[in-house]
């Protein structure tokens, strides 16, 4: 039996029981040895799951769950407690029940056979002083394809974050931890360890076992390295749910993948939410965004999305987080998308730490600038929670914290018949935000929201296409429509000389962000 007691923080006694059920204790491990002792009290009303059913411990901290097949048993961390972390800062809250182990034919190793479980499967907890006001770190798609890109990730993101993690109490990566080569999971883990925070991980479509012929087996290497692909935990007044929303192989044709959920996953979500008070904030973390990017895009099974929305409907406060697109978008669902909640449902499609797959020329740290196709600079996010509310701030890697708006402003314009425009890319913006400008301290005037290409990013791509010699690095991807662009014509009758343009954006949380740039007005230079 391959039970990693030190890694899993579990104590399993030596008495075997039948395969039909598993029981154990959730207890307060007062001496920290991960062994349930008689004097150590059980913790009541703690949720424990086998990946489908969810039960609560009794008044003594005892639980019993059905045990069958090939799955993982885990505790759903309650508010005010913590689980242990291993030497790599990975949270330890689970036990793999895989009697026959992962398929031996897989290219990348999964879990070795665990055999029969012992009589008691116990989960230690530790008292933790948790404020209802707290902060977390969020990474989208590190996605290194080789060790060189692991080094880019470490130098471009990890070195910055570990020296300025603000007040974050834990972090989470939203999938595509690596790029298909699952042997890179361990170097990724070693890199994130340096931040020094407990870390949760979501599976992405580039973290799967492509050898799998059934979806439930596509997570085997991920699960061995990180734990279950579907799980939940509580912190403060927030219930977090981490979900695998990738169906592989695609059930429509057996090729590729499709966004969606299996029925057992939806049942887990339903059973977990039964034990969550309706006034809590529910935060869902998954990889593939649920909104089609364009008409005709069927990347996600909409019937599964509707089932999820129906389960979330009773909750007034919900945030969904995804990555995958290598762009950044604020998505809002209403009745037209099948959401029946009291107010629009927010999905934050997070910008990525790898940006545009480590493309472009290098920045001052020697890492490819990798600006994303919508003009968002590569980076990461901080989410602040205050009771059951939240606010988000994006941090562009290698840039000052106040860098939230990228301006595209001609350095010089003609004083007459000028068609140039002011363009502002507000990375965290959405169409309902207010973005304004003024010149030389005058009155603030609105810029108009537009979904268009970012001219600064387009200009950087054209630099590659107009050179006679290949530039160092990799050509960026082609520009794609950005969901956070505002523009306006220059005011008329500006006097000749240098002027100061200021732009301010007020986000959905009421925070004001600013940017400024000078430009010059000159007399036209007509053709003779």
PDB file of N, CA and C in Angstrom, residues 416-508:
ATOM      1  N   UNK A 416      -4.522  71.208 -37.872  1.00  0.00           N
ATOM      2  CA  UNK A 416      -5.765  71.253 -38.634  1.00  0.00           C
ATOM      3  C   UNK A 416      -5.979  69.932 -39.356  1.00  0.00           C
ATOM      4  N   UNK A 417      -7.254  69.603 -39.549  1.00  0.00           N
ATOM      5  CA  UNK A 417      -7.653  68.397 -40.285  1.00  0.00           C
ATOM      6  C   UNK A 417      -6.892  67.178 -39.777  1.00  0.00           C
ATOM      7  N   UNK A 418      -6.963  66.984 -38.478  1.00  0.00           N
ATOM      8  CA  UNK A 418      -6.218  65.909 -37.830  1.00  0.00           C
ATOM      9  C   UNK A 418      -7.170  64.753 -37.524  1.00  0.00           C
ATOM     10  N   UNK A 419      -6.860  63.564 -38.028  1.00  0.00           N
ATOM     11  CA  UNK A 419      -7.714  62.395 -37.819  1.00  0.00           C
ATOM     12  C   UNK A 419      -7.166  61.441 -36.752  1.00  0.00           C
ATOM     13  N   UNK A 420      -6.056  61.784 -36.131  1.00  0.00           N
ATOM     14  CA  UNK A 420      -5.468  60.921 -35.103  1.00  0.00           C
ATOM     15  C   UNK A 420      -6.410  60.802 -33.909  1.00  0.00           C
ATOM     16  N   UNK A 421      -6.270  59.684 -33.183  1.00  0.00           N
ATOM     17  CA  UNK A 421      -7.144  59.442 -32.039  1.00  0.00           C
ATOM     18  C   UNK A 421      -6.329  59.098 -30.802  1.00  0.00           C
ATOM     19  N   UNK A 422      -6.937  59.391 -29.665  1.00  0.00           N
ATOM     20  CA  UNK A 422      -6.418  58.967 -28.370  1.00  0.00           C
ATOM     21  C   UNK A 422      -6.975  57.571 -28.103  1.00  0.00           C
ATOM     22  N   UNK A 423      -6.113  56.620 -27.748  1.00  0.00           N
ATOM     23  CA  UNK A 423      -6.556  55.256 -27.441  1.00  0.00           C
ATOM     24  C   UNK A 423      -6.025  54.858 -26.074  1.00  0.00           C
ATOM     25  N   UNK A 424      -6.914  54.340 -25.253  1.00  0.00           N
ATOM     26  CA  UNK A 424      -6.540  53.894 -23.912  1.00  0.00           C
ATOM     27  C   UNK A 424      -6.937  52.434 -23.733  1.00  0.00           C
ATOM     28  N   UNK A 425      -5.975  51.603 -23.360  1.00  0.00           N
ATOM     29  CA  UNK A 425      -6.248  50.200 -23.047  1.00  0.00           C
ATOM     30  C   UNK A 425      -6.196  50.046 -21.532  1.00  0.00           C
ATOM     31  N   UNK A 426      -7.373  49.931 -20.927  1.00  0.00           N
ATOM     32  CA  UNK A 426      -7.506  49.771 -19.484  1.00  0.00           C
ATOM     33  C   UNK A 426      -7.609  48.279 -19.205  1.00  0.00           C
ATOM     34  N   UNK A 427      -6.510  47.674 -18.741  1.00  0.00           N
ATOM     35  CA  UNK A 427      -6.375  46.224 -18.702  1.00  0.00           C
ATOM     36  C   UNK A 427      -7.496  45.525 -17.937  1.00  0.00           C
ATOM     37  N   UNK A 428      -7.971  46.123 -16.856  1.00  0.00           N
ATOM     38  CA  UNK A 428      -9.022  45.501 -16.037  1.00  0.00           C
ATOM     39  C   UNK A 428     -10.413  46.000 -16.405  1.00  0.00           C
ATOM     40  N   UNK A 429     -10.517  46.730 -17.496  1.00  0.00           N
ATOM     41  CA  UNK A 429     -11.773  47.393 -17.810  1.00  0.00           C
ATOM     42  C   UNK A 429     -12.834  46.477 -18.390  1.00  0.00           C
ATOM     43  N   UNK A 430     -14.079  46.959 -18.305  1.00  0.00           N
ATOM     44  CA  UNK A 430     -15.220  46.348 -18.980  1.00  0.00           C
ATOM     45  C   UNK A 430     -16.082  47.473 -19.527  1.00  0.00           C
ATOM     46  N   UNK A 431     -17.016  47.149 -20.390  1.00  0.00           N
ATOM     47  CA  UNK A 431     -17.733  48.176 -21.147  1.00  0.00           C
ATOM     48  C   UNK A 431     -18.533  49.130 -20.273  1.00  0.00           C
ATOM     49  N   UNK A 432     -18.836  48.749 -19.046  1.00  0.00           N
ATOM     50  CA  UNK A 432     -19.619  49.623 -18.172  1.00  0.00           C
ATOM     51  C   UNK A 432     -18.759  50.561 -17.329  1.00  0.00           C
ATOM     52  N   UNK A 433     -17.432  50.447 -17.443  1.00  0.00           N
ATOM     53  CA  UNK A 433     -16.558  51.342 -16.690  1.00  0.00           C
ATOM     54  C   UNK A 433     -16.498  52.716 -17.357  1.00  0.00           C
ATOM     55  N   UNK A 434     -16.165  53.709 -16.559  1.00  0.00           N
ATOM     56  CA  UNK A 434     -16.071  55.079 -17.052  1.00  0.00           C
ATOM     57  C   UNK A 434     -14.601  55.421 -17.283  1.00  0.00           C
ATOM     58  N   UNK A 435     -14.267  55.818 -18.514  1.00  0.00           N
ATOM     59  CA  UNK A 435     -12.908  56.232 -18.859  1.00  0.00           C
ATOM     60  C   UNK A 435     -12.992  57.622 -19.487  1.00  0.00           C
ATOM     61  N   UNK A 436     -12.180  58.566 -18.978  1.00  0.00           N
ATOM     62  CA  UNK A 436     -12.264  59.968 -19.394  1.00  0.00           C
ATOM     63  C   UNK A 436     -10.870  60.511 -19.701  1.00  0.00           C
ATOM     64  N   UNK A 437     -10.839  61.651 -20.388  1.00  0.00           N
ATOM     65  CA  UNK A 437      -9.552  62.301 -20.664  1.00  0.00           C
ATOM     66  C   UNK A 437      -9.703  63.809 -20.535  1.00  0.00           C
ATOM     67  N   UNK A 438      -8.572  64.456 -20.363  1.00  0.00           N
ATOM     68  CA  UNK A 438      -8.535  65.909 -20.428  1.00  0.00           C
ATOM     69  C   UNK A 438      -7.162  66.329 -20.928  1.00  0.00           C
ATOM     70  N   UNK A 439      -7.097  67.528 -21.467  1.00  0.00           N
ATOM     71  CA  UNK A 439      -5.853  68.072 -21.993  1.00  0.00           C
ATOM     72  C   UNK A 439      -5.513  69.337 -21.212  1.00  0.00           C
ATOM     73  N   UNK A 440      -4.298  69.412 -20.732  1.00  0.00           N
ATOM     74  CA  UNK A 440      -3.785  70.587 -20.025  1.00  0.00           C
ATOM     75  C   UNK A 440      -4.656  70.982 -18.842  1.00  0.00           C
ATOM     76  N   UNK A 441      -5.160  70.008 -18.137  1.00  0.00           N
ATOM     77  CA  UNK A 441      -5.918  70.289 -16.922  1.00  0.00           C
ATOM     78  C   UNK A 441      -7.303  70.833 -17.162  1.00  0.00           C
ATOM     79  N   UNK A 442      -7.851  70.681 -18.363  1.00  0.00           N
ATOM     80  CA  UNK A 442      -9.193  71.175 -18.668  1.00  0.00           C
ATOM     81  C   UNK A 442     -10.275  70.256 -18.126  1.00  0.00           C
ATOM     82  N   UNK A 443     -11.460  70.389 -18.689  1.00  0.00           N
ATOM     83  CA  UNK A 443     -12.588  69.576 -18.238  1.00  0.00           C
ATOM     84  C   UNK A 443     -12.406  68.126 -18.676  1.00  0.00           C
ATOM     85  N   UNK A 444     -12.867  67.214 -17.826  1.00  0.00           N
ATOM     86  CA  UNK A 444     -12.841  65.799 -18.182  1.00  0.00           C
ATOM     87  C   UNK A 444     -13.912  65.496 -19.222  1.00  0.00           C
ATOM     88  N   UNK A 445     -13.558  64.732 -20.237  1.00  0.00           N
ATOM     89  CA  UNK A 445     -14.480  64.346 -21.296  1.00  0.00           C
ATOM     90  C   UNK A 445     -14.432  62.830 -21.464  1.00  0.00           C
ATOM     91  N   UNK A 446     -15.548  62.217 -21.846  1.00  0.00           N
ATOM     92  CA  UNK A 446     -15.568  60.754 -21.949  1.00  0.00           C
ATOM     93  C   UNK A 446     -14.846  60.243 -23.188  1.00  0.00           C
ATOM     94  N   UNK A 447     -14.171  59.123 -23.027  1.00  0.00           N
ATOM     95  CA  UNK A 447     -13.730  58.343 -24.167  1.00  0.00           C
ATOM     96  C   UNK A 447     -14.813  57.304 -24.462  1.00  0.00           C
ATOM     97  N   UNK A 448     -14.878  56.855 -25.678  1.00  0.00           N
ATOM     98  CA  UNK A 448     -15.911  55.905 -26.099  1.00  0.00           C
ATOM     99  C   UNK A 448     -15.369  54.482 -26.058  1.00  0.00           C
ATOM    100  N   UNK A 449     -16.174  53.583 -25.471  1.00  0.00           N
ATOM    101  CA  UNK A 449     -15.790  52.168 -25.448  1.00  0.00           C
ATOM    102  C   UNK A 449     -15.873  51.600 -26.850  1.00  0.00           C
ATOM    103  N   UNK A 450     -14.867  50.813 -27.213  1.00  0.00           N
ATOM    104  CA  UNK A 450     -14.861  50.177 -28.525  1.00  0.00           C
ATOM    105  C   UNK A 450     -14.150  48.841 -28.421  1.00  0.00           C
ATOM    106  N   UNK A 451     -14.623  47.853 -29.114  1.00  0.00           N
ATOM    107  CA  UNK A 451     -13.951  46.561 -29.161  1.00  0.00           C
ATOM    108  C   UNK A 451     -13.134  46.529 -30.444  1.00  0.00           C
ATOM    109  N   UNK A 452     -11.841  46.675 -30.290  1.00  0.00           N
ATOM    110  CA  UNK A 452     -10.981  46.827 -31.457  1.00  0.00           C
ATOM    111  C   UNK A 452      -9.589  46.293 -31.142  1.00  0.00           C
ATOM    112  N   UNK A 453      -8.703  46.318 -32.122  1.00  0.00           N
ATOM    113  CA  UNK A 453      -7.324  45.910 -31.924  1.00  0.00           C
ATOM    114  C   UNK A 453      -6.581  46.987 -31.148  1.00  0.00           C
ATOM    115  N   UNK A 454      -5.646  46.557 -30.298  1.00  0.00           N
ATOM    116  CA  UNK A 454      -4.824  47.510 -29.576  1.00  0.00           C
ATOM    117  C   UNK A 454      -3.725  48.012 -30.509  1.00  0.00           C
ATOM    118  N   UNK A 455      -3.687  49.321 -30.816  1.00  0.00           N
ATOM    119  CA  UNK A 455      -2.718  49.822 -31.802  1.00  0.00           C
ATOM    120  C   UNK A 455      -1.267  49.671 -31.357  1.00  0.00           C
ATOM    121  N   UNK A 456      -0.998  49.752 -30.054  1.00  0.00           N
ATOM    122  CA  UNK A 456       0.375  49.572 -29.577  1.00  0.00           C
ATOM    123  C   UNK A 456       0.844  48.149 -29.829  1.00  0.00           C
ATOM    124  N   UNK A 457      -0.042  47.176 -29.557  1.00  0.00           N
ATOM    125  CA  UNK A 457       0.340  45.790 -29.804  1.00  0.00           C
ATOM    126  C   UNK A 457       0.465  45.525 -31.299  1.00  0.00           C
ATOM    127  N   UNK A 458      -0.456  46.059 -32.067  1.00  0.00           N
ATOM    128  CA  UNK A 458      -0.386  45.892 -33.519  1.00  0.00           C
ATOM    129  C   UNK A 458       0.919  46.467 -34.061  1.00  0.00           C
ATOM    130  N   UNK A 459       1.325  47.601 -33.535  1.00  0.00           N
ATOM    131  CA  UNK A 459       2.578  48.232 -33.951  1.00  0.00           C
ATOM    132  C   UNK A 459       3.775  47.334 -33.622  1.00  0.00           C
ATOM    133  N   UNK A 460       3.733  46.661 -32.464  1.00  0.00           N
ATOM    134  CA  UNK A 460       4.847  45.784 -32.087  1.00  0.00           C
ATOM    135  C   UNK A 460       4.932  44.567 -33.002  1.00  0.00           C
ATOM    136  N   UNK A 461       3.783  44.070 -33.468  1.00  0.00           N
ATOM    137  CA  UNK A 461       3.793  42.945 -34.405  1.00  0.00           C
ATOM    138  C   UNK A 461       4.326  43.388 -35.764  1.00  0.00           C
ATOM    139  N   UNK A 462       3.914  44.574 -36.202  1.00  0.00           N
ATOM    140  CA  UNK A 462       4.364  45.079 -37.503  1.00  0.00           C
ATOM    141  C   UNK A 462       5.870  45.314 -37.519  1.00  0.00           C
ATOM    142  N   UNK A 463       6.434  45.564 -36.333  1.00  0.00           N
ATOM    143  CA  UNK A 463       7.892  45.722 -36.248  1.00  0.00           C
ATOM    144  C   UNK A 463       8.588  44.448 -36.715  1.00  0.00           C
ATOM    145  N   UNK A 464       8.034  43.309 -36.364  1.00  0.00           N
ATOM    146  CA  UNK A 464       8.599  42.034 -36.787  1.00  0.00           C
ATOM    147  C   UNK A 464       8.417  41.806 -38.289  1.00  0.00           C
ATOM    148  N   UNK A 465       7.300  42.284 -38.827  1.00  0.00           N
ATOM    149  CA  UNK A 465       6.990  42.020 -40.234  1.00  0.00           C
ATOM    150  C   UNK A 465       7.666  42.997 -41.185  1.00  0.00           C
ATOM    151  N   UNK A 466       8.225  44.070 -40.655  1.00  0.00           N
ATOM    152  CA  UNK A 466       8.813  45.089 -41.529  1.00  0.00           C
ATOM    153  C   UNK A 466      10.337  45.133 -41.450  1.00  0.00           C
ATOM    154  N   UNK A 467      10.936  44.190 -40.707  1.00  0.00           N
ATOM    155  CA  UNK A 467      12.388  44.183 -40.580  1.00  0.00           C
ATOM    156  C   UNK A 467      13.028  43.300 -41.648  1.00  0.00           C
ATOM    157  N   UNK A 468      14.244  43.643 -42.040  1.00  0.00           N
ATOM    158  CA  UNK A 468      14.981  42.834 -43.011  1.00  0.00           C
ATOM    159  C   UNK A 468      15.740  41.692 -42.355  1.00  0.00           C
ATOM    160  N   UNK A 469      15.918  41.764 -41.034  1.00  0.00           N
ATOM    161  CA  UNK A 469      16.610  40.730 -40.287  1.00  0.00           C
ATOM    162  C   UNK A 469      15.694  40.259 -39.155  1.00  0.00           C
ATOM    163  N   UNK A 470      15.691  38.953 -38.917  1.00  0.00           N
ATOM    164  CA  UNK A 470      14.868  38.439 -37.839  1.00  0.00           C
ATOM    165  C   UNK A 470      15.308  39.021 -36.507  1.00  0.00           C
ATOM    166  N   UNK A 471      14.338  39.446 -35.713  1.00  0.00           N
ATOM    167  CA  UNK A 471      14.634  39.944 -34.378  1.00  0.00           C
ATOM    168  C   UNK A 471      14.889  38.768 -33.433  1.00  0.00           C
ATOM    169  N   UNK A 472      15.558  39.037 -32.341  1.00  0.00           N
ATOM    170  CA  UNK A 472      15.788  38.004 -31.342  1.00  0.00           C
ATOM    171  C   UNK A 472      14.464  37.658 -30.662  1.00  0.00           C
ATOM    172  N   UNK A 473      14.210  36.379 -30.478  1.00  0.00           N
ATOM    173  CA  UNK A 473      12.971  35.957 -29.850  1.00  0.00           C
ATOM    174  C   UNK A 473      11.992  35.379 -30.852  1.00  0.00           C
ATOM    175  N   UNK A 474      10.714  35.388 -30.504  1.00  0.00           N
ATOM    176  CA  UNK A 474       9.665  34.833 -31.350  1.00  0.00           C
ATOM    177  C   UNK A 474       8.627  35.897 -31.666  1.00  0.00           C
ATOM    178  N   UNK A 475       8.201  35.932 -32.915  1.00  0.00           N
ATOM    179  CA  UNK A 475       7.187  36.905 -33.324  1.00  0.00           C
ATOM    180  C   UNK A 475       5.939  36.749 -32.474  1.00  0.00           C
ATOM    181  N   UNK A 476       5.378  37.865 -31.976  1.00  0.00           N
ATOM    182  CA  UNK A 476       4.126  37.776 -31.217  1.00  0.00           C
ATOM    183  C   UNK A 476       2.993  37.240 -32.085  1.00  0.00           C
ATOM    184  N   UNK A 477       1.970  36.731 -31.429  1.00  0.00           N
ATOM    185  CA  UNK A 477       0.767  36.297 -32.141  1.00  0.00           C
ATOM    186  C   UNK A 477       0.092  37.497 -32.787  1.00  0.00           C
ATOM    187  N   UNK A 478      -0.762  37.238 -33.751  1.00  0.00           N
ATOM    188  CA  UNK A 478      -1.496  38.319 -34.390  1.00  0.00           C
ATOM    189  C   UNK A 478      -2.459  38.965 -33.397  1.00  0.00           C
ATOM    190  N   UNK A 479      -2.649  40.260 -33.551  1.00  0.00           N
ATOM    191  CA  UNK A 479      -3.540  41.000 -32.656  1.00  0.00           C
ATOM    192  C   UNK A 479      -4.975  40.486 -32.774  1.00  0.00           C
ATOM    193  N   UNK A 480      -5.666  40.469 -31.633  1.00  0.00           N
ATOM    194  CA  UNK A 480      -7.079  40.107 -31.608  1.00  0.00           C
ATOM    195  C   UNK A 480      -7.870  41.193 -30.888  1.00  0.00           C
ATOM    196  N   UNK A 481      -9.149  41.225 -31.153  1.00  0.00           N
ATOM    197  CA  UNK A 481     -10.037  42.242 -30.597  1.00  0.00           C
ATOM    198  C   UNK A 481      -9.932  42.275 -29.073  1.00  0.00           C
ATOM    199  N   UNK A 482      -9.761  43.471 -28.559  1.00  0.00           N
ATOM    200  CA  UNK A 482      -9.661  43.673 -27.118  1.00  0.00           C
ATOM    201  C   UNK A 482     -11.001  44.143 -26.568  1.00  0.00           C
ATOM    202  N   UNK A 483     -11.339  43.682 -25.362  1.00  0.00           N
ATOM    203  CA  UNK A 483     -12.602  44.046 -24.712  1.00  0.00           C
ATOM    204  C   UNK A 483     -12.429  45.185 -23.708  1.00  0.00           C
ATOM    205  N   UNK A 484     -11.284  45.875 -23.787  1.00  0.00           N
ATOM    206  CA  UNK A 484     -11.073  46.968 -22.821  1.00  0.00           C
ATOM    207  C   UNK A 484     -10.322  48.126 -23.479  1.00  0.00           C
ATOM    208  N   UNK A 485     -10.859  48.597 -24.600  1.00  0.00           N
ATOM    209  CA  UNK A 485     -10.297  49.732 -25.341  1.00  0.00           C
ATOM    210  C   UNK A 485     -11.283  50.892 -25.330  1.00  0.00           C
ATOM    211  N   UNK A 486     -10.759  52.095 -25.114  1.00  0.00           N
ATOM    212  CA  UNK A 486     -11.552  53.325 -25.217  1.00  0.00           C
ATOM    213  C   UNK A 486     -10.795  54.293 -26.121  1.00  0.00           C
ATOM    214  N   UNK A 487     -11.518  55.119 -26.875  1.00  0.00           N
ATOM    215  CA  UNK A 487     -10.843  56.053 -27.772  1.00  0.00           C
ATOM    216  C   UNK A 487     -11.663  57.337 -27.927  1.00  0.00           C
ATOM    217  N   UNK A 488     -11.001  58.349 -28.443  1.00  0.00           N
ATOM    218  CA  UNK A 488     -11.653  59.639 -28.695  1.00  0.00           C
ATOM    219  C   UNK A 488     -10.779  60.432 -29.659  1.00  0.00           C
ATOM    220  N   UNK A 489     -11.378  61.318 -30.448  1.00  0.00           N
ATOM    221  CA  UNK A 489     -10.559  62.230 -31.271  1.00  0.00           C
ATOM    222  C   UNK A 489      -9.900  63.280 -30.386  1.00  0.00           C
ATOM    223  N   UNK A 490      -8.840  63.866 -30.865  1.00  0.00           N
ATOM    224  CA  UNK A 490      -8.223  64.977 -30.145  1.00  0.00           C
ATOM    225  C   UNK A 490      -9.155  66.187 -30.181  1.00  0.00           C
ATOM    226  N   UNK A 491      -9.147  67.003 -29.133  1.00  0.00           N
ATOM    227  CA  UNK A 491      -9.949  68.233 -29.167  1.00  0.00           C
ATOM    228  C   UNK A 491      -9.459  69.147 -30.296  1.00  0.00           C
ATOM    229  N   UNK A 492     -10.371  69.904 -30.850  1.00  0.00           N
ATOM    230  CA  UNK A 492      -9.994  70.853 -31.894  1.00  0.00           C
ATOM    231  C   UNK A 492      -9.422  72.139 -31.314  1.00  0.00           C
ATOM    232  N   UNK A 493      -8.779  72.919 -32.170  1.00  0.00           N
ATOM    233  CA  UNK A 493      -8.275  74.249 -31.831  1.00  0.00           C
ATOM    234  C   UNK A 493      -7.263  74.245 -30.680  1.00  0.00           C
ATOM    235  N   UNK A 494      -6.427  73.236 -30.653  1.00  0.00           N
ATOM    236  CA  UNK A 494      -5.345  73.245 -29.664  1.00  0.00           C
ATOM    237  C   UNK A 494      -4.233  74.141 -30.163  1.00  0.00           C
ATOM    238  N   UNK A 495      -3.677  74.999 -29.315  1.00  0.00           N
ATOM    239  CA  UNK A 495      -2.582  75.872 -29.768  1.00  0.00           C
ATOM    240  C   UNK A 495      -1.319  75.059 -30.074  1.00  0.00           C
ATOM    241  N   UNK A 496      -0.462  75.634 -30.872  1.00  0.00           N
ATOM    242  CA  UNK A 496       0.809  74.985 -31.173  1.00  0.00           C
ATOM    243  C   UNK A 496       1.613  74.812 -29.894  1.00  0.00           C
ATOM    244  N   UNK A 497       2.391  73.713 -29.847  1.00  0.00           N
ATOM    245  CA  UNK A 497       3.235  73.478 -28.683  1.00  0.00           C
ATOM    246  C   UNK A 497       2.941  72.139 -28.021  1.00  0.00           C
ATOM    247  N   UNK A 498       3.581  71.915 -26.876  1.00  0.00           N
ATOM    248  CA  UNK A 498       3.468  70.656 -26.149  1.00  0.00           C
ATOM    249  C   UNK A 498       2.283  70.712 -25.193  1.00  0.00           C
ATOM    250  N   UNK A 499       1.523  69.620 -25.154  1.00  0.00           N
ATOM    251  CA  UNK A 499       0.336  69.527 -24.299  1.00  0.00           C
ATOM    252  C   UNK A 499       0.399  68.245 -23.470  1.00  0.00           C
ATOM    253  N   UNK A 500      -0.276  68.271 -22.330  1.00  0.00           N
ATOM    254  CA  UNK A 500      -0.338  67.089 -21.469  1.00  0.00           C
ATOM    255  C   UNK A 500      -1.723  66.454 -21.554  1.00  0.00           C
ATOM    256  N   UNK A 501      -1.739  65.186 -21.942  1.00  0.00           N
ATOM    257  CA  UNK A 501      -2.976  64.401 -21.952  1.00  0.00           C
ATOM    258  C   UNK A 501      -3.034  63.572 -20.675  1.00  0.00           C
ATOM    259  N   UNK A 502      -4.163  63.610 -19.987  1.00  0.00           N
ATOM    260  CA  UNK A 502      -4.390  62.771 -18.812  1.00  0.00           C
ATOM    261  C   UNK A 502      -5.629  61.914 -19.048  1.00  0.00           C
ATOM    262  N   UNK A 503      -5.554  60.665 -18.648  1.00  0.00           N
ATOM    263  CA  UNK A 503      -6.674  59.730 -18.757  1.00  0.00           C
ATOM    264  C   UNK A 503      -6.934  59.145 -17.380  1.00  0.00           C
ATOM    265  N   UNK A 504      -8.196  59.032 -17.018  1.00  0.00           N
ATOM    266  CA  UNK A 504      -8.544  58.371 -15.765  1.00  0.00           C
ATOM    267  C   UNK A 504      -9.652  57.349 -16.031  1.00  0.00           C
ATOM    268  N   UNK A 505      -9.563  56.219 -15.345  1.00  0.00           N
ATOM    269  CA  UNK A 505     -10.565  55.159 -15.465  1.00  0.00           C
ATOM    270  C   UNK A 505     -11.078  54.810 -14.083  1.00  0.00           C
ATOM    271  N   UNK A 506     -12.372  54.751 -13.939  1.00  0.00           N
ATOM    272  CA  UNK A 506     -12.995  54.365 -12.677  1.00  0.00           C
ATOM    273  C   UNK A 506     -13.535  52.952 -12.837  1.00  0.00           C
ATOM    274  N   UNK A 507     -12.973  52.011 -12.066  1.00  0.00           N
ATOM    275  CA  UNK A 507     -13.361  50.613 -12.256  1.00  0.00           C
ATOM    276  C   UNK A 507     -14.645  50.283 -11.504  1.00  0.00           C
ATOM    277  N   UNK A 508     -15.071  49.037 -11.610  1.00  0.00           N
ATOM    278  CA  UNK A 508     -16.345  48.607 -11.027  1.00  0.00           C
ATOM    279  C   UNK A 508     -16.319  48.600  -9.512  1.00  0.00           C
TER     280      UNK A 508
END
